[in-house]
Amino acid sequence: MKASHTEFPLNPHVAGLPPYNAGMNIAAARLHSGREDIAALASNENPDGCSPAVAAALASLNPARYCDPACTALRAALGEKLGVATDRIVVGNGSEEMIAAVCRAVLRPGAVVATICPGFGLHEIEALANGAVVVKVPMRRDLEFDIAAIIGELEKTPAIFFLSSPSNPVGVALGRESLDRIIAAVRPETLLVLDEAYFEFADDNLPDGLAVLSASSLSFVVLRTFSKAYGLAGLRVGYAVTSDARLAGAMTAAKTPFNVNAAAQIAAVAALRDEAWMRSSVLTLKAERTRVAAAIAAMGLPAVRSQTNFLFIDIRRDSQMAMQHFLSQGIIVKAWKESGFENFIRVTIGTPSDNDRFLDAIGALTTQ
Ligand SMILES: *Cc1c(COP(=O)(O)O)cnc(C)c1O
């Protein structure tokens, strides 16, 4: 590298960002393990695939035409499903793009963003990229949300509070009373971003964050995605529902114009028209979640509660080494890296046979 290149001034907020801890892809896992049959359990994808209506609808795709920058048909379908005016909905290239857009729309350098630890990497990374200072509220030792600590942080009026519920990576979700206490503590200067990427996997008696927040007077964003329950992770489509059209307008201005490609728009509309497929897949996955969690408890590992399509497991040994053990058997899991959680792995609920492979491998590991 020539010296002049190393001296070229980059944006320090972006150049110094911590990496996003993405799961290993299947091709790399094949190379590492020498096995063809990879159980990909690191990225919370849907092992059932997606509704067959999606492939049928994609026959109408015209790759030569620019996509609709306003996602008109998809926003109309979402508005109808959710009972929300379409001018409060912004669609993204995955909901992760909406995390970036809300940061860009709201934050000025030096702003404070609060979130939870352990948490979803992009809640921190996108805030840092916009020059914010990130404060993290730890979960309690029993891996429940620390509502008192969250309220304490909200009282300091951060510009944004990011919270995933159900939580990635922990899997627990806020009950109605906890959500109400949090809402009561949000001041007008703070934007509450409730990331509900796993909404569809949560028990029916848990609150619908969008409904509860819509009844409040807060400025808020609720994030949801087609990547998890609907099985469209590869197409990249998720959305933000905001408290008001002004905020949605700022987020729209903050994204690139043709951010959601034509295939993703067609697929998401088709997936919404076949919610029965999604509901049935979620039921199957929840039954598997119960089975896998029970098998893990039976091994003497700490019990895991989950309102998502994954389990966050204290394996009581270094998770990086454990990840290699799983990988050697063609199983991809995510080793958690946040300080204090280096003994945890996050494993997605897959097909029954992939789950069995995982259970065999974790059984062999933890009885060593
Ligand atoms: C998976 C996930 C997302 C991002 O999903 P997209 O694929 O970008 O829609 C956002 N938030 C959380 C908490 C997630 O786990």
CSV table of C-alpha atoms and ligand atoms in Angstrom, one decimal, residues 93-96 99 120 123 164 168 195 197-198 225 227-228 236-238, ligand 1:
chain,number,residue,atom,x,y,z
A,93,ASN,CA,-33.6,-3.7,2.4
A,94,GLY,CA,-34.1,-5.8,5.5
A,95,SER,CA,-35.2,-4.2,8.7
A,96,GLU,CA,-31.5,-3.7,9.3
A,99,ILE,CA,-32.0,0.6,11.8
A,120,PHE,CA,-28.4,-7.0,18.5
A,123,HIS,CA,-28.4,-1.3,17.3
A,164,SER,CA,-35.4,-5.9,20.8
A,168,ASN,CA,-32.1,-11.2,20.2
A,195,ASP,CA,-37.3,-4.2,17.2
A,197,ALA,CA,-38.0,-9.2,14.4
A,198,TYR,CA,-39.4,-12.3,16.2
A,225,THR,CA,-39.1,-8.3,9.0
A,227,SER,CA,-36.5,-12.6,7.1
A,228,LYS,CA,-37.5,-14.8,10.0
A,236,ARG,CA,-33.8,-8.6,2.2
A,237,VAL,CA,-37.1,-7.0,3.1
A,238,GLY,CA,-38.3,-5.6,6.4
B,1,LIG,C1,-32.7,-10.7,12.1
B,1,LIG,C2,-32.9,-9.4,12.9
B,1,LIG,C3,-33.0,-8.2,12.2
B,1,LIG,C4,-32.8,-7.9,10.8
B,1,LIG,O1,-33.5,-8.6,9.9
B,1,LIG,P1,-33.4,-8.2,8.4
B,1,LIG,O2,-33.1,-9.5,7.7
B,1,LIG,O3,-32.5,-7.1,8.1
B,1,LIG,O4,-34.9,-7.8,8.1
B,1,LIG,C5,-33.3,-7.0,12.9
B,1,LIG,N1,-33.3,-7.1,14.3
B,1,LIG,C6,-33.1,-8.2,15.0
B,1,LIG,C7,-33.2,-8.2,16.4
B,1,LIG,C8,-32.9,-9.4,14.3
B,1,LIG,O5,-32.6,-10.5,14.9
